[in-house]
């Protein structure tokens, strides 16, 4: 600790940070632009100037940039000093010389860091009276607007896009006061993280294009703290609504999970909520679909549910609450996990390893702090993008440390560190079936068949001391690679192993576990991270249930009368033929879902289910962290949360297990009580009766405008605002104005801080955790009793070497950040960026053998059914394999790996 | 497409630097030497050769004022407009040049022969005013010498 | 005749080739160093000589070298700053064109002192002739075994390359120069870390000016006392001074450190041209404060000029005569600086164009009293420490001193609503 003196007062602060962070952490308002807690300091904008004094006697002092000044004991500064304040005001004056002052028509207006800082410095009179320079803007694709005239040249965009996120297609051009931030040529920004520019840019240069389609000011939205449903990582988001449509997703800072950022699938994939394909009415199908009332539907279903055998099919994209209530409604023995059998196997295995093994699964921020990384068969940027971003940070750890030692710089001195480390990266090994976007930062990237990747993993484990069946037939190249990986992992202080669903290959998970356990046995705090296919796969697996195949069997055997499907399109869980067959044999099919999908076409009863924006619920991410999301707005029309529908079904059928359950808290309490793995999830967020100063937490900023007029075209008397009985959040602007508990922050706002930068005010220290801890609760901790091999035995058997099979292709999954996920493709921009038509990816040798070339059609039989695909050639793909883009619309195959016959 | 000469000269430069990127300015110079200016396509080709993105290359190319990202004439006139030449009345030369060539700064003559650019100090302040045509430096200039200088360039 | 070790052997318009240079004792210093001296001894000697950098800032050369870590693995670099783009400056060109081997020898000895592996001459693009001369000299030096491996039989290896720039004054700033050599935009780097610790490609690096490095062989040969005896003042050595503007004989001369402004103007530059009077001068290039008639007897060395409120800078003087408008004069300078700002930090990028626009408005007769206040403010706000590098503070030096010494002229522009000199169009 160091004692520093600021304007005559002394403070105890942490050494090693910079003075700007220290001041902000102390709650002192100091303006800044170019510094960002995740990007560090470069000293470009000169906005954060303060006066520094040599000692008590020094009265003159000199201006310093606080972001560039390391905190040292007995530092003596003044923030309020007249010269320092005048200089800061002048900096705004300079920045405004060319700024268009177009706040009234700027999307950033009202949530603009430049506005906030202008007010903070007191700059209110314009002295510059010459002409302004103007720029041409660029088309940057479906996600971002570009308005360069508003640029204040803080360089944050390029520093985030290039340096932090590894983007290549954006830069700064020209010099002096002509510098331009954009692309070499107009076109779509390709980075998976481009959307963060809208938050990184302190003014209105880069703004959210999807928001612009239905623009609303920040203060005019109703917000809720939510969780991204785009993949298994569970990034924290803020979702904003107005007039019954979801308008924007932005980052909800979580110091343990996603930090300051989101990926573009997460940020932009929300439009399905507003989709014209939404199921909004309750419908029943006789020969055609007819709308009915809720009462009629419940009465109709009461007969069905009490009359015959009922089974429920849950969903890895539905909340724990909805899955649980379904399970209770139909009974444990009638509850099926709605996953493909591969997903089911992988999830079961992953959970077993995480629950019983000795190695910890890291949070994303812990993963970013790893100093050596081994990835076995994951194309992270397409399967778990933000974890890919964490790996990008992890590879900088070792060189950063070296730079700090050699050049005596601190980690936040961003430019100095980058100059000292140049392009060096720490150890990172990426093994995958085809090249990945992260290969460029890998020490070695190796492309092989899934089983061969697993074998290399096992061989590494063996070198590290795991009792694995000796693997003999590695090539010389592979042997060297194995040794190199083993050496790097042994030399690291915090090695991280990543595997997951990306190859659909269980052996790679086992190998990953072995490697991490072997490192653990060497006494290292190794980390093991498994990606999961969907936002609640792990939660569903923890809840437990039967395999989907047995549901199919039960129905085909005629044992079942009614099937209740929860938020699931079964055509994504089985191939088209099986699904058709299965659904044909369901006598009654009750579907609760958001969108009119293929399963909905077969349903006999459709219940409109609230999306994440219209529901409260809990998800368990790949880390085993349970996190709560909240309704953004009261569902319109007949839509309600799935769990509420199911509770109503329970009530009408007199279900004992669901008795006394009515509200969200009742459900979470029951889950926690009945299933010990979920202990504590009833306290993830404060209960519905939680009040601060007797008040609820408002979902709307206190400047929310026009409430009394919003419905004036319908009725001049103001409607009664909806009441939220489930949570401590209110649907209005009335309520407690201060800081809410960290798990319930609907939006970041602080007096004088209208932009996202207000996050500073909610953190214990800058870039650290939120005031009362980062939200969420880890449900899985490593088995502390175990040592070395732990309570779970080592996996000793490596798979056989992959041998191509004559006349067959092993179809392996290929994932696309845009396109593979079911709901996000209903955002036009995401659909535009998806690869479109399904394809099959072949090695050139195979293509030659089967006499096809790029763009040709290839017919394959899978499970006896013919499929035709367009050929794509990829020399990195192993012979005998075929890459198939999972989840793309029209693919017809849901289950890979699978053998395809030519 | 870069020519074989360009590629081999750039590859020669690559041997002098520890990372490929470090040769980008040399590469731009080489291409400009051959073609007088650097087109978007050249930027992309250099990027490919140096394992960079076109954006990265262009970021560097557009920073430096003597990498021309727009076509220039067969000869480039760089007129020094810095302090000593200003004191010694370079403006007379400027007017004369503009009159003779019928161009403003940044423009190329109709016949594609000259491009006229202003330029910072040429480092011969004791012999001001001065200008450069391509690689040739002219010092102690008088307005009436301009015409005969221009005649030397086809 | 005063001794002129750096330039005395250079005949007008000619270049000393390797043979000519050796004939006048060239490379003897290198021989001596290689045979008799350790790197530490070389640095110590240079430190003792109190040689101060001739690139503008006047930092002690030996001191700078002594910060280079002498242990550790990996390459180290020595760079000769031959970017010379400061308006009004033309001294390095003389050395580069006249005696390239003197510089090369100086660089080899300096590189040896810091145990550098690779060295570069970073030369501005406009010096086409100098570049050709340097290229030839380098191949001569390689051929003679002064460069490459086992230099003069010693276990010391040095590569030397010529890099020619593609414009931008910022390239002369030593950290921006490093970025440019790395193939990046020439924006400056934060200090610390200093280049001596983390420089080119993140490795220890020394950047010195042409004139500074050219002195090294002479100091090795003749020692500290000799070096100091060259000077009339405490700052040792000779200095290349230059004068440009409306004088009779503009040019450059190597003279004892500490000749006075008057001597330079009258004895060497031959006095003002007929009909022109002296109003002031920038003593060391565009980024130094004006000296005026009251400073004519100030000795031109680092210390005395600083005491007179300016800087020795590069030692090449630009004269303001009494027919030339001081406002137009600084307008020309601020135009240059605004153009050459790299665009990285706010005050420089936005502040310089602002001052340029005000000065232009004044010249056009549109300036106001408020504009003058704005100029005053800018000279304060663009001062050292407030901007990222020294470009903008340098740009403010002529402006602030012009506002001080020639205030009346600025005010007349405002009140008369035109340029009272009327002799320059824009
Ligand atoms: C904007 C700017 C331009 C500069 N240009 C040059 C230059 O052209 N040549 C030079 O030697 N030093 C120049 N310098 C000074 C260098 O940064 C550096 O101090 C010098 O090269 C060190 O050499 P020395 O110690 O031998 O003087 C410049 C500095 C600044 C701030
Ligand atoms: S575009 Fe935005 S982030 Fe980029 S430099 Fe300009 S103001 Fe900063
Ligand atoms: S925030 Fe400190 S200089 Fe920009």
Short mmCIF file of C-alpha atoms in Angstrom, two decimals, chain C residues 30-422:
data_model
loop_
_atom_site.label_atom_id
_atom_site.label_comp_id
_atom_site.label_asym_id
_atom_site.label_seq_id
_atom_site.Cartn_x
_atom_site.Cartn_y
_atom_site.Cartn_z
CA UNK C 30 38.78 2.80 -34.33
CA UNK C 31 42.05 0.93 -34.43
CA UNK C 32 43.05 2.43 -31.13
CA UNK C 33 39.73 1.63 -29.52
CA UNK C 34 39.75 -1.93 -30.74
CA UNK C 35 43.29 -2.48 -29.57
CA UNK C 36 43.35 -0.61 -26.34
CA UNK C 37 39.95 0.17 -24.95
CA UNK C 38 37.09 -1.66 -23.34
CA UNK C 39 33.55 -0.53 -24.14
CA UNK C 40 33.29 0.94 -20.65
CA UNK C 41 36.42 2.99 -21.20
CA UNK C 42 35.01 4.46 -24.39
CA UNK C 43 31.82 5.46 -22.64
CA UNK C 44 33.74 6.88 -19.72
CA UNK C 45 35.86 9.01 -22.01
CA UNK C 46 32.87 10.37 -23.87
CA UNK C 47 31.18 11.10 -20.58
CA UNK C 48 34.22 12.90 -19.34
CA UNK C 49 34.44 15.00 -22.48
CA UNK C 50 30.96 16.28 -21.69
CA UNK C 51 29.99 16.00 -25.35
CA UNK C 52 26.39 17.19 -25.54
CA UNK C 53 24.04 15.94 -28.23
CA UNK C 54 23.89 18.06 -31.36
CA UNK C 55 20.39 16.89 -32.35
CA UNK C 56 18.64 19.63 -30.45
CA UNK C 57 18.17 18.61 -26.88
CA UNK C 58 21.81 18.79 -25.80
CA UNK C 59 21.77 15.76 -23.55
CA UNK C 60 25.13 14.37 -22.40
CA UNK C 61 26.10 11.64 -24.85
CA UNK C 62 28.25 9.60 -22.50
CA UNK C 63 25.56 9.70 -19.87
CA UNK C 64 22.98 8.43 -22.36
CA UNK C 65 25.21 5.51 -23.33
CA UNK C 66 25.82 4.58 -19.73
CA UNK C 67 22.15 3.65 -19.29
CA UNK C 68 22.43 0.79 -21.77
CA UNK C 69 22.47 -2.53 -19.95
CA UNK C 70 25.72 -4.34 -20.66
CA UNK C 71 24.50 -7.81 -19.66
CA UNK C 72 21.62 -9.76 -21.07
CA UNK C 73 21.03 -11.59 -24.30
CA UNK C 74 19.68 -10.37 -27.60
CA UNK C 75 20.59 -7.63 -30.04
CA UNK C 76 21.27 -4.00 -29.23
CA UNK C 77 21.08 -1.13 -31.66
CA UNK C 78 22.86 2.10 -32.43
CA UNK C 79 21.05 4.58 -34.60
CA UNK C 80 22.33 7.67 -36.28
CA UNK C 81 19.63 10.30 -36.54
CA UNK C 82 20.18 11.84 -39.94
CA UNK C 83 16.59 12.91 -40.41
CA UNK C 84 17.41 16.62 -40.28
CA UNK C 85 14.01 18.03 -41.06
CA UNK C 86 13.92 20.96 -38.69
CA UNK C 87 13.23 23.96 -40.93
CA UNK C 88 16.26 26.18 -41.13
CA UNK C 89 18.63 23.30 -40.50
CA UNK C 90 21.18 22.03 -43.01
CA UNK C 91 24.26 21.12 -41.01
CA UNK C 92 24.14 17.31 -41.00
CA UNK C 93 23.90 17.28 -44.77
CA UNK C 94 27.37 18.83 -44.90
CA UNK C 95 28.85 16.04 -42.81
CA UNK C 96 26.95 13.32 -44.63
CA UNK C 97 27.94 14.48 -48.06
CA UNK C 98 31.43 15.63 -47.17
CA UNK C 99 32.81 13.00 -44.85
CA UNK C 100 30.65 9.90 -44.49
CA UNK C 101 33.48 7.75 -43.13
CA UNK C 102 33.97 10.06 -40.18
CA UNK C 103 30.37 9.33 -39.24
CA UNK C 104 30.75 5.61 -39.90
CA UNK C 105 33.86 5.45 -37.78
CA UNK C 106 32.10 7.37 -35.04
CA UNK C 107 29.19 4.97 -35.23
CA UNK C 108 31.37 1.88 -35.04
CA UNK C 109 33.13 3.18 -31.96
CA UNK C 110 29.83 4.22 -30.36
CA UNK C 111 28.26 0.88 -31.22
CA UNK C 112 31.25 -0.86 -29.69
CA UNK C 113 30.84 1.22 -26.52
CA UNK C 114 27.30 -0.03 -25.99
CA UNK C 115 28.09 -3.41 -27.60
CA UNK C 116 25.49 -2.93 -30.27
CA UNK C 117 25.03 -5.61 -32.91
CA UNK C 118 23.23 -3.64 -35.56
CA UNK C 119 23.26 0.00 -36.48
CA UNK C 120 21.21 2.16 -38.79
CA UNK C 121 21.63 5.51 -40.42
CA UNK C 122 18.13 6.94 -40.55
CA UNK C 123 18.31 9.50 -43.32
CA UNK C 124 15.62 11.82 -44.53
CA UNK C 125 14.29 11.09 -48.01
CA UNK C 126 15.33 14.43 -49.50
CA UNK C 127 19.05 13.77 -49.07
CA UNK C 128 19.33 11.81 -52.27
CA UNK C 129 22.96 12.66 -52.83
CA UNK C 130 23.93 12.00 -49.24
CA UNK C 131 22.19 8.63 -49.43
CA UNK C 132 24.18 7.64 -52.51
CA UNK C 133 27.40 8.76 -50.85
CA UNK C 134 26.56 6.89 -47.67
CA UNK C 135 25.71 3.73 -49.58
CA UNK C 136 29.09 3.82 -51.29
CA UNK C 137 30.91 4.58 -48.06
CA UNK C 138 29.21 1.70 -46.31
CA UNK C 139 30.31 -0.77 -48.92
CA UNK C 140 33.85 0.60 -48.75
CA UNK C 141 33.81 0.18 -44.99
CA UNK C 142 32.52 -3.37 -45.28
CA UNK C 143 35.15 -4.17 -47.89
CA UNK C 144 37.89 -2.77 -45.67
CA UNK C 145 36.78 -4.90 -42.76
CA UNK C 146 35.61 -2.02 -40.60
CA UNK C 147 32.12 -3.50 -40.59
CA UNK C 148 30.90 -7.06 -40.42
CA UNK C 149 32.44 -9.73 -38.25
CA UNK C 150 35.70 -9.60 -36.32
CA UNK C 151 36.26 -5.93 -36.84
CA UNK C 152 40.01 -5.25 -36.97
CA UNK C 153 40.65 -8.72 -35.67
CA UNK C 154 38.66 -8.12 -32.55
CA UNK C 155 35.80 -10.38 -31.48
CA UNK C 156 33.28 -7.71 -32.27
CA UNK C 157 30.64 -7.83 -34.94
CA UNK C 158 28.59 -4.95 -36.31
CA UNK C 159 26.17 -4.59 -39.18
CA UNK C 160 25.32 -1.13 -40.50
CA UNK C 161 22.40 -0.27 -42.75
CA UNK C 162 21.11 2.86 -44.38
CA UNK C 163 17.42 3.55 -44.06
CA UNK C 164 15.92 6.40 -46.01
CA UNK C 165 12.63 7.83 -44.86
CA UNK C 166 9.42 8.68 -46.66
CA UNK C 167 8.69 12.04 -45.11
CA UNK C 168 7.42 13.36 -41.79
CA UNK C 169 9.36 15.60 -39.48
CA UNK C 170 8.23 13.41 -36.56
CA UNK C 171 10.67 10.74 -37.73
CA UNK C 172 13.43 12.86 -36.23
CA UNK C 173 12.00 12.47 -32.74
CA UNK C 174 13.98 9.54 -31.47
CA UNK C 175 11.13 7.30 -30.33
CA UNK C 176 9.02 8.03 -33.41
CA UNK C 177 12.12 7.22 -35.42
CA UNK C 178 12.18 3.80 -33.76
CA UNK C 179 8.56 3.19 -34.70
CA UNK C 180 9.31 4.21 -38.24
CA UNK C 181 12.28 1.85 -38.42
CA UNK C 182 9.97 -0.90 -37.20
CA UNK C 183 7.77 -0.17 -40.19
CA UNK C 184 5.12 1.59 -38.17
CA UNK C 185 3.54 5.01 -38.10
CA UNK C 186 6.04 7.50 -36.75
CA UNK C 187 4.19 8.31 -33.56
CA UNK C 188 6.29 8.87 -30.46
CA UNK C 189 6.58 6.45 -27.58
CA UNK C 190 6.13 7.15 -23.93
CA UNK C 191 9.25 7.61 -21.83
CA UNK C 192 9.95 5.77 -19.59
CA UNK C 193 10.89 3.20 -20.70
CA UNK C 194 13.73 5.02 -22.42
CA UNK C 195 15.12 3.61 -25.67
CA UNK C 196 18.34 2.80 -23.85
CA UNK C 197 16.34 0.08 -22.07
CA UNK C 198 13.56 -0.73 -24.51
CA UNK C 199 14.08 0.73 -27.96
CA UNK C 200 14.11 -0.69 -31.46
CA UNK C 201 12.19 -3.99 -31.50
CA UNK C 202 12.02 -3.71 -27.72
CA UNK C 203 15.80 -3.89 -27.36
CA UNK C 204 18.30 -1.43 -25.85
CA UNK C 205 18.96 1.32 -28.39
CA UNK C 206 20.95 4.53 -28.61
CA UNK C 207 19.94 7.33 -30.96
CA UNK C 208 22.45 10.08 -31.65
CA UNK C 209 22.71 12.91 -34.11
CA UNK C 210 25.11 12.90 -37.09
CA UNK C 211 27.21 15.73 -35.69
CA UNK C 212 27.39 14.11 -32.27
CA UNK C 213 28.58 10.81 -33.67
CA UNK C 214 31.03 12.42 -36.05
CA UNK C 215 32.84 13.82 -33.05
CA UNK C 216 33.53 10.47 -31.45
CA UNK C 217 36.67 9.49 -33.43
CA UNK C 218 38.24 12.84 -32.66
CA UNK C 219 37.59 12.56 -28.96
CA UNK C 220 39.13 9.07 -29.01
CA UNK C 221 42.18 10.35 -30.85
CA UNK C 222 42.83 13.58 -29.10
CA UNK C 223 41.20 13.28 -25.72
CA UNK C 224 39.10 15.29 -23.40
CA UNK C 225 41.33 18.29 -22.83
CA UNK C 226 41.67 18.89 -26.54
CA UNK C 227 37.91 18.61 -26.98
CA UNK C 228 37.28 21.16 -24.32
CA UNK C 229 39.95 23.47 -25.64
CA UNK C 230 38.06 23.73 -28.91
CA UNK C 231 35.33 25.61 -27.15
CA UNK C 232 35.19 29.07 -25.79
CA UNK C 233 32.78 28.05 -23.06
CA UNK C 234 32.01 25.20 -20.67
CA UNK C 235 30.14 23.26 -23.36
CA UNK C 236 33.03 21.55 -25.13
CA UNK C 237 33.88 21.14 -28.80
CA UNK C 238 33.21 23.01 -31.94
CA UNK C 239 29.73 23.44 -33.29
CA UNK C 240 28.42 23.67 -36.79
CA UNK C 241 26.53 26.90 -37.00
CA UNK C 242 24.46 28.08 -39.91
CA UNK C 243 22.63 31.20 -40.94
CA UNK C 244 19.82 31.58 -43.45
CA UNK C 245 17.52 34.43 -44.35
CA UNK C 246 18.25 37.87 -45.74
CA UNK C 247 21.98 37.92 -44.98
CA UNK C 248 24.73 38.47 -47.48
CA UNK C 249 26.42 35.11 -47.19
CA UNK C 250 24.08 32.45 -45.86
CA UNK C 251 25.92 29.26 -45.04
CA UNK C 252 27.30 26.91 -42.40
CA UNK C 253 30.59 27.00 -40.52
CA UNK C 254 32.25 24.88 -37.92
CA UNK C 255 33.30 27.25 -35.15
CA UNK C 256 34.31 27.09 -31.53
CA UNK C 257 31.36 26.48 -29.30
CA UNK C 258 30.25 29.83 -27.95
CA UNK C 259 30.76 32.30 -30.79
CA UNK C 260 28.27 35.10 -30.36
CA UNK C 261 25.20 35.82 -32.38
CA UNK C 262 26.81 39.01 -33.60
CA UNK C 263 29.99 37.28 -34.77
CA UNK C 264 27.98 34.74 -36.66
CA UNK C 265 25.80 37.29 -38.33
CA UNK C 266 28.39 39.85 -39.12
CA UNK C 267 31.67 38.00 -39.56
CA UNK C 268 30.49 34.77 -41.08
CA UNK C 269 27.17 35.58 -42.70
CA UNK C 270 28.42 38.87 -43.96
CA UNK C 271 25.78 41.00 -42.30
CA UNK C 272 22.26 41.78 -43.44
CA UNK C 273 21.53 42.30 -47.11
CA UNK C 274 21.43 45.82 -48.32
CA UNK C 275 18.26 47.54 -47.23
CA UNK C 276 17.35 44.90 -44.69
CA UNK C 277 17.70 45.29 -40.94
CA UNK C 278 17.94 42.61 -38.29
CA UNK C 279 14.91 42.14 -36.09
CA UNK C 280 15.53 38.76 -34.60
CA UNK C 281 16.54 35.19 -35.25
CA UNK C 282 15.68 31.67 -34.27
CA UNK C 283 19.09 30.52 -33.07
CA UNK C 284 18.72 26.81 -33.56
CA UNK C 285 16.01 25.95 -36.05
CA UNK C 286 12.26 26.41 -36.24
CA UNK C 287 11.53 25.18 -32.77
CA UNK C 288 13.58 27.67 -30.80
CA UNK C 289 12.62 31.02 -29.26
CA UNK C 290 13.52 34.24 -31.00
CA UNK C 291 16.57 36.14 -29.95
CA UNK C 292 16.52 39.84 -30.81
CA UNK C 293 18.89 42.76 -31.03
CA UNK C 294 19.32 42.70 -27.27
CA UNK C 295 20.88 39.24 -27.51
CA UNK C 296 23.47 39.90 -30.16
CA UNK C 297 26.34 39.29 -27.78
CA UNK C 298 25.03 36.09 -26.30
CA UNK C 299 27.50 33.23 -26.84
CA UNK C 300 25.91 30.46 -28.87
CA UNK C 301 26.23 27.53 -26.51
CA UNK C 302 23.70 25.42 -24.66
CA UNK C 303 23.97 27.26 -21.37
CA UNK C 304 24.09 30.88 -22.44
CA UNK C 305 21.30 30.64 -24.95
CA UNK C 306 19.12 28.90 -22.42
CA UNK C 307 19.82 31.78 -20.06
CA UNK C 308 18.73 34.17 -22.79
CA UNK C 309 15.40 32.36 -22.95
CA UNK C 310 15.93 30.26 -26.02
CA UNK C 311 17.70 27.05 -27.01
CA UNK C 312 20.84 26.31 -29.00
CA UNK C 313 18.81 23.63 -30.76
CA UNK C 314 20.60 22.64 -33.93
CA UNK C 315 22.70 25.82 -34.00
CA UNK C 316 21.41 26.81 -37.41
CA UNK C 317 19.92 30.25 -37.27
CA UNK C 318 17.00 31.66 -39.25
CA UNK C 319 17.01 35.41 -39.47
CA UNK C 320 13.92 37.62 -39.35
CA UNK C 321 14.55 40.87 -41.15
CA UNK C 322 12.69 44.13 -40.80
CA UNK C 323 10.83 43.79 -44.08
CA UNK C 324 9.34 40.47 -43.15
CA UNK C 325 6.19 40.21 -41.10
CA UNK C 326 6.80 38.37 -37.83
CA UNK C 327 3.19 37.18 -37.83
CA UNK C 328 3.61 35.77 -41.31
CA UNK C 329 6.89 34.27 -40.19
CA UNK C 330 5.36 32.34 -37.30
CA UNK C 331 2.34 31.52 -39.41
CA UNK C 332 4.68 29.75 -41.79
CA UNK C 333 6.25 27.88 -38.87
CA UNK C 334 2.95 26.88 -37.28
CA UNK C 335 1.69 25.70 -40.64
CA UNK C 336 4.70 23.43 -40.79
CA UNK C 337 4.25 22.12 -37.27
CA UNK C 338 0.51 21.58 -37.68
CA UNK C 339 1.17 19.60 -40.86
CA UNK C 340 3.86 17.55 -39.23
CA UNK C 341 1.97 16.71 -36.03
CA UNK C 342 1.58 12.95 -35.98
CA UNK C 343 -1.98 13.25 -34.71
CA UNK C 344 -1.50 11.20 -31.57
CA UNK C 345 -2.07 13.62 -28.73
CA UNK C 346 -4.87 16.13 -28.51
CA UNK C 347 -3.09 19.42 -27.77
CA UNK C 348 -0.69 19.07 -30.66
CA UNK C 349 -3.14 17.64 -33.17
CA UNK C 350 -5.90 20.19 -32.48
CA UNK C 351 -3.99 23.06 -30.91
CA UNK C 352 -1.45 23.62 -33.67
CA UNK C 353 -4.00 23.94 -36.49
CA UNK C 354 -5.91 26.33 -34.28
CA UNK C 355 -2.89 28.60 -33.87
CA UNK C 356 -2.20 28.31 -37.56
CA UNK C 357 -5.73 29.41 -38.38
CA UNK C 358 -5.53 32.36 -36.01
CA UNK C 359 -2.23 33.50 -37.49
CA UNK C 360 -3.66 33.22 -40.95
CA UNK C 361 -6.72 35.21 -39.90
CA UNK C 362 -4.41 37.88 -38.48
CA UNK C 363 -2.48 38.04 -41.71
CA UNK C 364 -5.72 38.38 -43.63
CA UNK C 365 -6.86 41.16 -41.36
CA UNK C 366 -9.62 39.12 -39.72
CA UNK C 367 -7.90 38.62 -36.37
CA UNK C 368 -9.32 39.83 -33.09
CA UNK C 369 -7.97 40.61 -29.66
CA UNK C 370 -9.61 37.41 -28.45
CA UNK C 371 -7.51 35.56 -31.01
CA UNK C 372 -4.36 36.99 -29.49
CA UNK C 373 -5.47 35.77 -26.08
CA UNK C 374 -6.10 32.39 -27.60
CA UNK C 375 -2.53 32.38 -28.96
CA UNK C 376 -1.18 33.28 -25.54
CA UNK C 377 -3.18 30.47 -24.01
CA UNK C 378 -1.90 28.02 -26.56
CA UNK C 379 1.71 28.88 -25.90
CA UNK C 380 0.99 28.01 -22.29
CA UNK C 381 -1.11 24.90 -22.85
CA UNK C 382 1.17 23.38 -25.45
CA UNK C 383 4.15 23.63 -23.16
CA UNK C 384 6.50 20.80 -22.19
CA UNK C 385 4.85 17.96 -20.31
CA UNK C 386 1.39 18.86 -21.49
CA UNK C 387 1.84 17.21 -24.84
CA UNK C 388 3.06 13.71 -25.56
CA UNK C 389 6.37 14.69 -27.15
CA UNK C 390 8.46 17.77 -27.75
CA UNK C 391 7.04 18.70 -31.15
CA UNK C 392 4.30 21.02 -29.94
CA UNK C 393 6.33 22.65 -27.17
CA UNK C 394 8.99 23.28 -29.81
CA UNK C 395 6.35 24.76 -32.07
CA UNK C 396 5.33 27.15 -29.32
CA UNK C 397 8.80 28.52 -28.78
CA UNK C 398 8.92 30.85 -31.79
CA UNK C 399 5.29 31.79 -31.24
CA UNK C 400 5.59 32.67 -27.60
CA UNK C 401 8.74 34.72 -28.16
CA UNK C 402 7.23 36.44 -31.16
CA UNK C 403 4.23 37.38 -29.03
CA UNK C 404 6.65 38.69 -26.47
CA UNK C 405 9.07 40.61 -28.68
CA UNK C 406 6.85 41.56 -31.58
CA UNK C 407 3.56 42.08 -29.76
CA UNK C 408 3.04 45.40 -31.49
CA UNK C 409 3.08 43.73 -34.86
CA UNK C 410 0.36 41.32 -33.78
CA UNK C 411 -1.72 44.16 -32.42
CA UNK C 412 -1.30 46.22 -35.55
CA UNK C 413 -2.72 43.33 -37.57
CA UNK C 414 -5.79 43.40 -35.38
CA UNK C 415 -6.27 47.14 -35.40
CA UNK C 416 -5.33 47.86 -38.98
CA UNK C 417 -7.24 44.80 -40.17
CA UNK C 418 -4.44 43.90 -42.57
CA UNK C 419 -0.84 42.84 -42.62
CA UNK C 420 1.20 46.00 -42.27
CA UNK C 421 4.04 44.43 -44.24
CA UNK C 422 1.89 43.31 -47.09
#
